[in-house]
Structures are given as structure tokens and as C-alpha cells.
C-alpha positions as semicolon CSV with decimal commas, in nm:
position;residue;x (nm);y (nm);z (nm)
1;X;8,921;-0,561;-5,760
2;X;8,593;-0,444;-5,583
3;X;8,434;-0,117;-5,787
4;X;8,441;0,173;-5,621
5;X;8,132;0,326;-5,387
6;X;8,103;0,703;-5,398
7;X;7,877;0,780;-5,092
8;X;7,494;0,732;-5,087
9;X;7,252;0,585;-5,319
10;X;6,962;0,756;-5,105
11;X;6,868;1,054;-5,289
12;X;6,599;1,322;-5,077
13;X;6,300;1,384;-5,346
14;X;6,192;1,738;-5,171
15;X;6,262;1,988;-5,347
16;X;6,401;2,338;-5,201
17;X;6,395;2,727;-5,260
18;X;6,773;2,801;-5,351
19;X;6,728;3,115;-5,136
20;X;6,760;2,844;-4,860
21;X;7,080;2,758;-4,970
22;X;7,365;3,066;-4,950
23;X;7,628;2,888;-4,736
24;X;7,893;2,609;-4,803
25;X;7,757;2,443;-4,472
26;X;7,442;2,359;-4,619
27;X;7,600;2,047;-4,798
28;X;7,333;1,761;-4,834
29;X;7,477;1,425;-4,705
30;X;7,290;1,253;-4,919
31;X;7,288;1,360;-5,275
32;X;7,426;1,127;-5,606
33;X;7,457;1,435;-5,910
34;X;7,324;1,733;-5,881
35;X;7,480;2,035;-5,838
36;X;7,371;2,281;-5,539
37;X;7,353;2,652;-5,550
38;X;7,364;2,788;-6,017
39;X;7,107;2,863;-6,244
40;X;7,111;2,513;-6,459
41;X;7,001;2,183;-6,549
42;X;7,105;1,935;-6,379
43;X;7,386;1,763;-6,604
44;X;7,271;1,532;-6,861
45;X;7,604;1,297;-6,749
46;X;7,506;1,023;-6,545
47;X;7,683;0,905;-6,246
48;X;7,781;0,619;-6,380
49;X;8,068;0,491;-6,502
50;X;8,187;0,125;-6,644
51;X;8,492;0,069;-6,467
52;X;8,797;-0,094;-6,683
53;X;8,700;-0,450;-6,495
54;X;8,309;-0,425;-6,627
55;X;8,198;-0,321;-6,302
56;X;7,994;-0,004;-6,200
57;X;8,113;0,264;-6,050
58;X;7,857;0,498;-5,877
59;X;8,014;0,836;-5,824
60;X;7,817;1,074;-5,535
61;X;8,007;1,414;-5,611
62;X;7,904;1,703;-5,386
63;X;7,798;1,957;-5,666
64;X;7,803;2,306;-5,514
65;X;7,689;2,626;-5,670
66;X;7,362;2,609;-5,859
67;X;7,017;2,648;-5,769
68;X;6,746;2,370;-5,830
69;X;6,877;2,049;-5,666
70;X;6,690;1,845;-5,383
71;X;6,813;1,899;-5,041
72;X;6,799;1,616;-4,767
73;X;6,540;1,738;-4,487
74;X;6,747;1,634;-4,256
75;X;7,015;1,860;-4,386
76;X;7,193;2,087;-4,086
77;X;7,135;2,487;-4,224
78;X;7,349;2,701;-4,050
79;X;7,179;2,915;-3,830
80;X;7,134;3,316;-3,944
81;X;7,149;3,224;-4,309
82;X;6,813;3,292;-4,487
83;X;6,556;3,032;-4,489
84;X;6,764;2,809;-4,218
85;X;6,597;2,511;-4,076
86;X;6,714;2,368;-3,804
87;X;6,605;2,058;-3,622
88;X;6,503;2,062;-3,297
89;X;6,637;1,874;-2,987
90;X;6,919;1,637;-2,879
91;X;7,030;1,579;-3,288
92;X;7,104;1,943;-3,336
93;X;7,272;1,971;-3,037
94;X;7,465;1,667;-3,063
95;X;7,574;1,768;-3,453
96;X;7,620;2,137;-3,311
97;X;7,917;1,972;-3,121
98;X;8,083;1,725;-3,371
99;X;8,118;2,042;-3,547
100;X;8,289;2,220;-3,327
101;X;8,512;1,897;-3,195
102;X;8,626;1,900;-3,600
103;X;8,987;1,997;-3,693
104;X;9,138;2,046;-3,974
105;X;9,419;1,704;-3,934
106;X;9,066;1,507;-3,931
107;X;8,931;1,747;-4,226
108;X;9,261;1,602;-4,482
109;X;9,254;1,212;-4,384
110;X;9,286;1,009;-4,686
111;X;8,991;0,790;-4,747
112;X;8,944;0,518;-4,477
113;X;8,780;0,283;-4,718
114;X;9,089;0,221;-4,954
115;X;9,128;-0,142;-5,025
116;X;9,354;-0,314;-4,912
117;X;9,674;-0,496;-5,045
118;X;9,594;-0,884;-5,199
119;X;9,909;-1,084;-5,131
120;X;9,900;-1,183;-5,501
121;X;10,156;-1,157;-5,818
122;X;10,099;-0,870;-6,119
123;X;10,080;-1,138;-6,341
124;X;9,781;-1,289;-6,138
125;X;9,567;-0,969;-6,161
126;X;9,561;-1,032;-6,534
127;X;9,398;-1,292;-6,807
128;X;9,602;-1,590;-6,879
129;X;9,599;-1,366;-7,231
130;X;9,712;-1,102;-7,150
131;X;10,024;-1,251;-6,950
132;X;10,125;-1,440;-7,275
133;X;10,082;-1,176;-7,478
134;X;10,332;-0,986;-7,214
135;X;10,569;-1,292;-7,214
136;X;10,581;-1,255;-7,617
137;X;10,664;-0,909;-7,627
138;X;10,831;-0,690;-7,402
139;X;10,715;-0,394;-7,571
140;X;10,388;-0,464;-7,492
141;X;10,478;-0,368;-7,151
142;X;10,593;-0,038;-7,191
143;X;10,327;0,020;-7,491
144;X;10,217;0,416;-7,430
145;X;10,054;0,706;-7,658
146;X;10,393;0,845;-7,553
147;X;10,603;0,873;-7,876
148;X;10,928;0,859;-7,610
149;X;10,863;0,525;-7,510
150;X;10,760;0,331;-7,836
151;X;11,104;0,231;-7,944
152;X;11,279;0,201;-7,605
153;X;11,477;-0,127;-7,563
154;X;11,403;-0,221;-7,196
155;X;11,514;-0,589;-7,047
156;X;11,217;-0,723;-6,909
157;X;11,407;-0,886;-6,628
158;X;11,645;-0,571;-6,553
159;X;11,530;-0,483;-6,200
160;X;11,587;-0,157;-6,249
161;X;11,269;-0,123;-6,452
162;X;11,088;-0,312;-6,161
163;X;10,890;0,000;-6,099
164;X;10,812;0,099;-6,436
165;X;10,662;-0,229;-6,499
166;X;10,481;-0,185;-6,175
167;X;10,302;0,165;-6,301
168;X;10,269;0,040;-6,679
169;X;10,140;-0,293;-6,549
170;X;9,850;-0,104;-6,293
171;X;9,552;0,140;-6,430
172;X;9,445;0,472;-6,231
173;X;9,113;0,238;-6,131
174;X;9,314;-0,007;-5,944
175;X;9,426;0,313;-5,748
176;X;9,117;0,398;-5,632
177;X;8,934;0,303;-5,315
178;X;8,599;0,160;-5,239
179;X;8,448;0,506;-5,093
180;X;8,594;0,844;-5,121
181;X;8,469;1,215;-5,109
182;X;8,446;1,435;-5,449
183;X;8,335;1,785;-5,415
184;X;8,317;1,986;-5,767
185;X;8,224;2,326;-5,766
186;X;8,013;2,519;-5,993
187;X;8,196;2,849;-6,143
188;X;7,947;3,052;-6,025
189;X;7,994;3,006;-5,678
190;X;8,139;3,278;-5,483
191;X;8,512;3,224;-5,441
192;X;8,476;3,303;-5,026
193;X;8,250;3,017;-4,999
194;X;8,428;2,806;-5,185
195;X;8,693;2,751;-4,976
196;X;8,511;2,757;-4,677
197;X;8,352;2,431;-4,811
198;X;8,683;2,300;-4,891
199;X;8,781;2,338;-4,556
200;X;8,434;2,212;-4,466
201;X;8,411;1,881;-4,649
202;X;8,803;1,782;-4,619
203;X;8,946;1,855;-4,899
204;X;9,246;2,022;-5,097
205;X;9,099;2,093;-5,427
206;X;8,760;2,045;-5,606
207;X;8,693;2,004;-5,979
208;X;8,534;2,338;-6,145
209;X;8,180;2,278;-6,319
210;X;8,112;2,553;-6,640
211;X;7,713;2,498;-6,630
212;X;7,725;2,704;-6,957
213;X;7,990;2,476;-7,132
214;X;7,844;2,160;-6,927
215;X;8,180;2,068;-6,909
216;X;8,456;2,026;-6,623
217;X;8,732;2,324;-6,701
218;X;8,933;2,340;-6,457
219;X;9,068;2,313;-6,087
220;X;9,017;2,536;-5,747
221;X;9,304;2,447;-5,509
222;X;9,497;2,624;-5,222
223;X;9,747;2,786;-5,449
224;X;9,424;2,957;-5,622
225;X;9,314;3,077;-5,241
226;X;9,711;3,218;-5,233
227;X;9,654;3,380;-5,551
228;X;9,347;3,537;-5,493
229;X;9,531;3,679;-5,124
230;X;9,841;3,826;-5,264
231;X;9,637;3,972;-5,580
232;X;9,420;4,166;-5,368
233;X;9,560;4,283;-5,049
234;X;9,681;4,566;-4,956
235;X;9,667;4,597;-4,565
236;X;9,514;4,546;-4,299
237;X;9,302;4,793;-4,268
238;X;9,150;4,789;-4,678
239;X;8,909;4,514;-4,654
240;X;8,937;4,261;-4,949
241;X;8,599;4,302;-5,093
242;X;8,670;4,085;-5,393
243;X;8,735;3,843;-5,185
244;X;8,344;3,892;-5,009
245;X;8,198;3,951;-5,375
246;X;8,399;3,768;-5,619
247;X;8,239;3,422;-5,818
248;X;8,500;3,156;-5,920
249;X;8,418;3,276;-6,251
250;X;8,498;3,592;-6,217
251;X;8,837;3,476;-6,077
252;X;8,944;3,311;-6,353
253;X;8,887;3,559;-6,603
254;X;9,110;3,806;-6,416
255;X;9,361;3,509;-6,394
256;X;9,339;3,450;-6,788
257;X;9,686;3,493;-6,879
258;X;9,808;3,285;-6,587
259;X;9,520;2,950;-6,645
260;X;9,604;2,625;-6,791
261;X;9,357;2,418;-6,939
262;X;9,235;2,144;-6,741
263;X;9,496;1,802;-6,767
264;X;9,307;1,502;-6,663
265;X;9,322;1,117;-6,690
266;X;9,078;0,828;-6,796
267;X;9,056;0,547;-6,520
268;X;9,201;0,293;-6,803
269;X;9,512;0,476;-6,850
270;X;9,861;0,334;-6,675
271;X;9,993;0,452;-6,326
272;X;10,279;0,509;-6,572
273;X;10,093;0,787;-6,754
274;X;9,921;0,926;-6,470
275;X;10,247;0,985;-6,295
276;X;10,455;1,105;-6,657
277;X;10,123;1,343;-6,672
278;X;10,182;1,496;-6,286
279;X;10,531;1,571;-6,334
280;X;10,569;1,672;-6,729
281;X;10,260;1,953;-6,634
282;X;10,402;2,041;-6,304
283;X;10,061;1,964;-6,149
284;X;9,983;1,832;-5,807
285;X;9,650;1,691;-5,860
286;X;9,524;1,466;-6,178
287;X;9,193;1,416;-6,192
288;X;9,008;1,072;-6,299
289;X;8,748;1,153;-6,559
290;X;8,550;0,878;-6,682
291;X;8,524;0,947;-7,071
292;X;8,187;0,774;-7,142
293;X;8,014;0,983;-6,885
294;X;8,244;1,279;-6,830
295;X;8,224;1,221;-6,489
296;X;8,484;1,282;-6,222
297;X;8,550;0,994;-6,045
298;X;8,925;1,058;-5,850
299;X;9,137;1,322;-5,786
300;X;9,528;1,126;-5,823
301;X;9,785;1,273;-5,629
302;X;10,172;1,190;-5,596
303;X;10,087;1,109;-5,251
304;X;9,811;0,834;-5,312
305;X;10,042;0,725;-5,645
306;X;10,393;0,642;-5,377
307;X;10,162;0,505;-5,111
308;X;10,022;0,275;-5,360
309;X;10,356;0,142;-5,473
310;X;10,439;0,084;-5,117
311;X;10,143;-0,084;-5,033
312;X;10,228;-0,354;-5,316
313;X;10,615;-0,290;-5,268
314;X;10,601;-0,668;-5,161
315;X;10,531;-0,763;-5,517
316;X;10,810;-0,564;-5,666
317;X;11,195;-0,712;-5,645
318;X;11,347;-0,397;-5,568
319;X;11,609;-0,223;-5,778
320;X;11,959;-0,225;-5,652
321;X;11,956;0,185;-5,641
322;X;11,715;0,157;-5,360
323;X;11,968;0,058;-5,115
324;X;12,162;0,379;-5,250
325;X;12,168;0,709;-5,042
326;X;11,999;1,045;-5,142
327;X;12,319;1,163;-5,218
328;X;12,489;0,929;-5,412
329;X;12,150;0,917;-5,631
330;X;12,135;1,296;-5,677
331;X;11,754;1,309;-5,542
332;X;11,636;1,632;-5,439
333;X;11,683;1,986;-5,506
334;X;12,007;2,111;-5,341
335;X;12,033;2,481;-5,478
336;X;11,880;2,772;-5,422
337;X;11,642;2,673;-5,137
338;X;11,348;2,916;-5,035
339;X;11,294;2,960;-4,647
340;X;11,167;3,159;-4,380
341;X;11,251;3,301;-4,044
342;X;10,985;3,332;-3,777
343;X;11,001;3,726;-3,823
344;X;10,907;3,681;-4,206
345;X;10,621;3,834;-4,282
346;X;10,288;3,605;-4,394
347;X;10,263;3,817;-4,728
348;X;10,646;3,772;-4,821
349;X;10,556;3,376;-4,770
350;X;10,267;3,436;-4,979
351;X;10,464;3,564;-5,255
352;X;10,742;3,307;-5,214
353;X;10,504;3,054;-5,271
354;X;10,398;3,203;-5,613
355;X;10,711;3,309;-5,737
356;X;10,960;3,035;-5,639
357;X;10,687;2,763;-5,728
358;X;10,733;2,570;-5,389
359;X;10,487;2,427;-5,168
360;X;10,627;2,460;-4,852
361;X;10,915;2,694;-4,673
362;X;11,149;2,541;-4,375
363;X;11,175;2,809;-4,125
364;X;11,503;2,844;-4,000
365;X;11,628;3,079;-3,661
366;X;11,893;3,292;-3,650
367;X;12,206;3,006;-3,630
368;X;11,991;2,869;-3,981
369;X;11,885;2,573;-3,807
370;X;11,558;2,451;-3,883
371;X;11,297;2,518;-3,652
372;X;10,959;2,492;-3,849
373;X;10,816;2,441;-4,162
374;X;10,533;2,733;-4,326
375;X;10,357;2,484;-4,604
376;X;10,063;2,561;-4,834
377;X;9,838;2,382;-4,647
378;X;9,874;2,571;-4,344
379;X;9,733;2,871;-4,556
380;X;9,394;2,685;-4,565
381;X;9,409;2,758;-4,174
382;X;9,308;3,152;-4,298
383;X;9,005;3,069;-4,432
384;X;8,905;2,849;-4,171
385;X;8,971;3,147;-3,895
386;X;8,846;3,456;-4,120
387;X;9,176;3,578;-4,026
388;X;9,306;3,641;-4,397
389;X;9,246;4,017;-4,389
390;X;9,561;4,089;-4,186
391;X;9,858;3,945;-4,402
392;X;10,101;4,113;-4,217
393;X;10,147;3,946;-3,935
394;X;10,444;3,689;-3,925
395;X;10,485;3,312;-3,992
396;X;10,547;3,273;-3,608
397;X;10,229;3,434;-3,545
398;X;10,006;3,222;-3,832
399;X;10,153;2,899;-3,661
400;X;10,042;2,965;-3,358
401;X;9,664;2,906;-3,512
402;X;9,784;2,540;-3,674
403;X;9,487;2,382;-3,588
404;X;9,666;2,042;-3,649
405;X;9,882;1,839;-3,413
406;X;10,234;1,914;-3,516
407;X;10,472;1,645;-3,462
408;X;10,771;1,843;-3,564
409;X;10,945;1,909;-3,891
410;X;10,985;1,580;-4,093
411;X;11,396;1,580;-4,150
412;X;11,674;1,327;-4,315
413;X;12,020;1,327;-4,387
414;X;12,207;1,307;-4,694
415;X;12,339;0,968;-4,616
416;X;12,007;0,801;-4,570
417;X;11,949;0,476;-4,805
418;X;11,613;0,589;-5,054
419;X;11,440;0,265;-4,906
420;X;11,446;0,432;-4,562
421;X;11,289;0,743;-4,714
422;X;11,002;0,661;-4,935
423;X;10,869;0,441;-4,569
424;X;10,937;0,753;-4,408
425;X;10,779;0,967;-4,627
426;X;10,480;0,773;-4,663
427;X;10,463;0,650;-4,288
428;X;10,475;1,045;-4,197
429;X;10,201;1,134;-4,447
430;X;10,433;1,424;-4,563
431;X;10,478;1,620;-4,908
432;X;10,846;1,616;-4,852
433;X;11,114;1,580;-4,607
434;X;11,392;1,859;-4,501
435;X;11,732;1,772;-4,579
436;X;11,937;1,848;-4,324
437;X;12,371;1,833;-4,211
438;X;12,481;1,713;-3,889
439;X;12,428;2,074;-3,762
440;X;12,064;2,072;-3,860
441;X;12,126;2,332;-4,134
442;X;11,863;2,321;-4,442
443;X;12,129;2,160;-4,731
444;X;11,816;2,054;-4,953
445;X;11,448;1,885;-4,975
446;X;11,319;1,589;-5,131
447;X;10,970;1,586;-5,233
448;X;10,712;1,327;-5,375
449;X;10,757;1,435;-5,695
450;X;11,139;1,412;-5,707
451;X;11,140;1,054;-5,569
452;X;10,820;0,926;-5,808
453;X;11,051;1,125;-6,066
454;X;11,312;0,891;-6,007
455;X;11,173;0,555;-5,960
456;X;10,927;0,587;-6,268
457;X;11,047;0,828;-6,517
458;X;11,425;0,853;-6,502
459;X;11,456;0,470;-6,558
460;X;11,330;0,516;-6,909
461;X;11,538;0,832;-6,999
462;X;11,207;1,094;-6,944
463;X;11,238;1,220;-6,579
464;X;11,226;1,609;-6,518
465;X;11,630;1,706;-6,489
466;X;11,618;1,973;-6,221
């Protein structure tokens, strides 16, 4: 398996005034370490990291928030921000309008460079040891720091553990692809331009560097940018100044009693534990950290974890529940569904969000038949637009600025066979898919979690029992 390639080895040597640095568009291009924009050294961790094969892994994170790194000269600077430069000519105009042709569907693209699938057997990825040593003892298979799993009994032939075996059999490095993006943020950043650069860069969430601990402690995602909204406003006409003023930092002191330490995962770990980690913790994104550097290297979500497995689904003799429907399975959630209605004001979603714990709400019209779909990601669409001062405007109104092609809601029935749904699910590059009767009428929703759930965890007797 090739080692991963995170973005440029060409570092710019010129050093910059930070006071030429002040907004999240002022990203070098070309940078390996570093962090852009806070008063500190640059991190003693090197970029490094020994991947579990003995290969090198060169990690380029974009580092934003502190003063004192090296800026590319050929760097755009936005134009009205103090100390811009901006090149002259046919390259600034011709960058001016790649800009402005961006949206935000090309912004969240998974990585193009992702390897992929060898037509080859698990047992061929491995030492003519280690297969032995697998053929020996079946135990060694399912061998985990989890103390659920040391004395379980499992048939090594039993398809139904085909998928298990899969994830205990693969690490988190054979997940990840040959080039990928990593922005980590500095705490001291202000929280405003923060998630203008994740909107910037591509991305859904960005690791959270302490230069005072010199240590990764946390996550900023979308849900934090949701937080942050319903915390603070008021209406329309009170400006959030917070918002305008705040530092990440600051942030997450006021959201003490709601934090959680950071969870993350070494590269060497199973698939197994990565996805036992994502659902026990109730997290959505599990990031890679190399534990001889400290380095981030991934950010693991269910989404990349299920489009893995179907990648090598070719490999795997699949379990007879696979040709089993939704319902007869019992995957899903069924009860208590949160939705919307067009009229529903964009605060009340808001709060839904944060209260109910979902990530997305399936607007329905007036005969309940779904219509729409209001998701967490189309919050980001706020802070792209400036618009999130007026929160009272409804979901009918916020959709209308979906910057994305919408292809429609992503929908199945009850009756479908869970084979048909994971290709569906991964072929749409969905979260989830609305469960719907014959009269389109919300009756449920399936998620990634509930179906990795299911496949992985359940089999051994540990899945999360909604």
C-alpha cells in the first residue's frame, strides 16, 4: 500500500509581517508545518510520521492562527485586508475568477487521490506469518484493548462475522489516501474566520491546535458554528458581536460544561476500533494522530469507513442478513422522528439540531409528505453568505441559497434488501436516507452510523441498541 502524500514538499523561505495575514483567504498553498496567524513556536513535532508498513508519511496540514510562519509570495491576499499583495496581470485575474466559479458541492469532494481497490485476498495483504498465526488462532483475529471482545467465541468461517473480520483484519492507514487536505486551527483564531476558512479550503471540521499546551485538544465542526448561532442570537436586528470578536478559545471556555475531551485514533489501530470508537462516543469525526509525532494525519469518518468496505466488498463473502430488508433487520430509528415544514423557522431548526442530537431534518408539507431535507451542512451555507445575522427567516427561505446542486431528497422503503442500501447510500454520497411508506410519509431514517452499527458491532454483541 503506497504511503500517503499530504500536499507540497516546496516550502516558501520569505518570511512575512503577521499584520499581512488577518483573513482565512490568505492560506499559503504551499506550506508543510507551520501554523499561520498565533503568537508561538512553530511546533517541535515533525511532519513525519512512520506509517504501520515502514513507509513515510509526509503530512502538509494548513496551520491557521499564529503569527511567524513563511508565506508563499505567490500567495493570493485578499484585497482591502492590511498589508495585501496582490499580483498583477492575467494570474490575478484568472484566480479572481476560479474563485468566484467555486461552490460549495466542489468545496466537500472527498479526496480525488484515494487509492484504489487491488483485486487481491485479506490474507494476501499480510506476511505469510501473520496468516499462520491467524489460521492457529481465531482469537487472534478479533484480539482488541476492548475487554468485550477478549473472550468472545466467534467461528472463523461464520459469514456473519465476514465484516468484522474485514475491520479487525484492516488498520485506519490502509484507509487513507495518497493526497488529502488537513486544515488544523490554532485556538486563538477568531471563531468568524474560522469557518470562513472551512468553507474556504473544503472542509467539515479542522483539528484545534493549544499553542500553550502544544498539544491537539480538540475539534471545530459545523455543530460548533450551530452552537455558537443559537447561543448568541437574539434577532435580527442585535448584531452578534461575539460572533465578530470571539477567538476559538474563548468559545470553548464558555462551552466548558458542554466539551468533551478530544477522542482520537493511532493509524495502527483496527477499522474495528476506529468504527467501535465513532459510535460508543457518539462522534462523527475520528481523527488519525500519529503517536510518535503527534501529528494529525486523517480525519475518519463513517462515510470514508462504509465506502471503504464497499470498495473491497468484492473480497468479503457476504452475510446472509444482507439480502434481508430494513425492516425485517430492525435498522434505523423509527420513533420519534424530528422534522420540519417549510414555514419552520431557521432558529427552531437550529435548536432541533442541538437538542434532538440529529444531523439533518426531512421537511415535510402540509399532507406530511416529504418535500425536502434541512441538514447540518446546509448551515455552513450561512457563513459562506454572511447571512447568519437574520435567523428568523424560514427553512424554505435558507434553501433557496443551497449553493449545491440538489438532486432531490435521497428516499427508501421499508422493504428494500440492506445490499440495495449501503450501494445507495454510498453511490448518493449521503449521511442517510429518508424512510418513507407508499404514500411518501416520513416512517423513519437510516443513517451511516446505524448501518456501520449493524454490520460491525452488533455481530459481536456491542452495537449501540437504539
Amino acid at each position: 500500500m503506497a504511503a500517503g502524500n499530504y500536499g507540497n514538499q516546496n516550502q516558501s523561505t520569505n518570511p512575512t509581517s503577521p499584520k499581512k495575514f488577518t483573513l482565512p483567504y490568505d492560506i499559503p498553498k504551499k506550506k508543510t508545518g507551520g501554523r499561520i496567524g498565533s503568537p508561538s513556536t512553530r511546533s517541535p513535532k515533525s511532519p513525519t510520521c512512520v506509517s504501520p508498513r515502514g513507509m513515510q508519511i509526509k503530512t502538509a496540514p494548513i496551520r491557521i492562527g499564529s503569527p511567524g510562519s513563511s508565506i508563499s509570495p505567490k500567495t493570493i491576499q485578499v484585497p482591502g485586508s492590511p498589508g495585501h499583495a496582490v499580483p498583477t496581470g492575467d494570474y490575478f485575474k484568472f484566480r479572481a475568477e476560479k474563485l468566484s466559479q467555486l461552490k460549495l458541492q466542489e468545496y466537500f469532494k472527498e479526496p480525488s487521490g484515494r487509492r484504489q481497490p487491488v483485486h487481491r485476498s485479506l490474507s494476501g495483504q499480510m506476511t505469510n506469518s501473520q496468516v499462520d498465526g491467524m489460521m492457529q488462532s481465531k482469537d487472534a483475529v478479533f484480539s482488541s484493548s476492548d475487554p468485550c471482545l477478549e473472550n468472545m467465541d466467534i467461528d472463523e468461517d461464520d459469514e456473519q462475522f465476514a465484516f468484522v473480520r474485514f475491520t479487525k483484519g484492516h488498520k485506519c492507514y490502509d484507509l487513507i489516501p495518497t493526497s488529502s487536505k488537513l486544515v488544523v486551527f490554532d485556538t486563538q483564531l477568531l471563531v468568524k474566520k474560522a469557518f470562513f476558512a472551512l468553507v474556504y479550503n473544503g472542509v467539515r471540521a479542522a483539528p484545534l491546535w493549544d499553542s500553550s499546551k502544544q498539544d491537539f485538544v480538540g475539534m471545530l465542526t459545523i455543530t460548533d458554528f450551530i452552537n455558537i448561532l443559537q447561543y448568541y442570537y437574539k434577532s435580527p436586528l442585535v448584531k452578534m458581536d461575539e460572533l465578530e470578536e470571539h477567538k476559538i478559545q474563548t468559545w470553548r471556555d464558555v462551552l466548558q460544561n458542554r466539551g468533551r475531551q478530544l477522542v482520537s485514533i493511532g493509524p495502527d489501530e483496527s477499522l474495528f476500533d476506529a468504527v467501535h470508537m465513532l459510535i460508543k462516543n457518539k462522534i462523527h469525526r475520528l481523527p488519525v494522530i500519529d503517536k510518535a509525532t503527534g501529528n494529525v494525519i486523517y480525519i475518519l469518518t463513517h462515510k470514508r469507513i462504509l465506502r471503504f468496505l464497499y470498495l473491497y466488498v468484492h473480497e468479503i463473502r457476504l452475510p446472509d442478513f444482507m439480502h434481508k430488508s430494513l425492516e425485517e433487520l430492525g435498522i434505523g430509528t423509527y420513533r420519534n422522528i424530528a422534522t420540519a415544514s417549510p414555514a419552520t423557522p431557521l432558529i427552531i431548526a437550529l435548536k432541533t439540531f442541538i437538542e434532538r442530537r440529529v444531523s439533518a431534518l426531512p421537511v415535510i408539507d402540509e399532507q406530511g409528505r416529504v418535500v425536502d431535507i434541512y441538514s447540518k451542512f446546509d448551515v455552513i451555507n450561512l457563513a459562506a453568505e454572511k447571512t447568519y445575522n437574520n435567523l428568523d427567516i424560514t427553512i424554505k427561505q435558507a434553501l433557496q441559497h443551497r449553493e449545491t446542486y440538489f438532486e432531490g431528497v435521497q428516499k427508501c422503503v421499508p422493504t428494500e434488501k440492506l445490499v440495495t442500501i449501503v450501494e445507495r447510500i454510498v453511490k448518493a454520497e449521503v449521511h442517510r436516507l429518508v424512510i418513507v411508506n407508499k404514500n411518501e410519509h416520513v416512517i423513519g431514517v437510516v443513517s451511516l452510523s446505524d448501518i456501520l452499527n449493524f454490520l460491525v458491532l452488533k455481530q459481536v454483541g456491542i452495537g449501540d441498541d437504539k
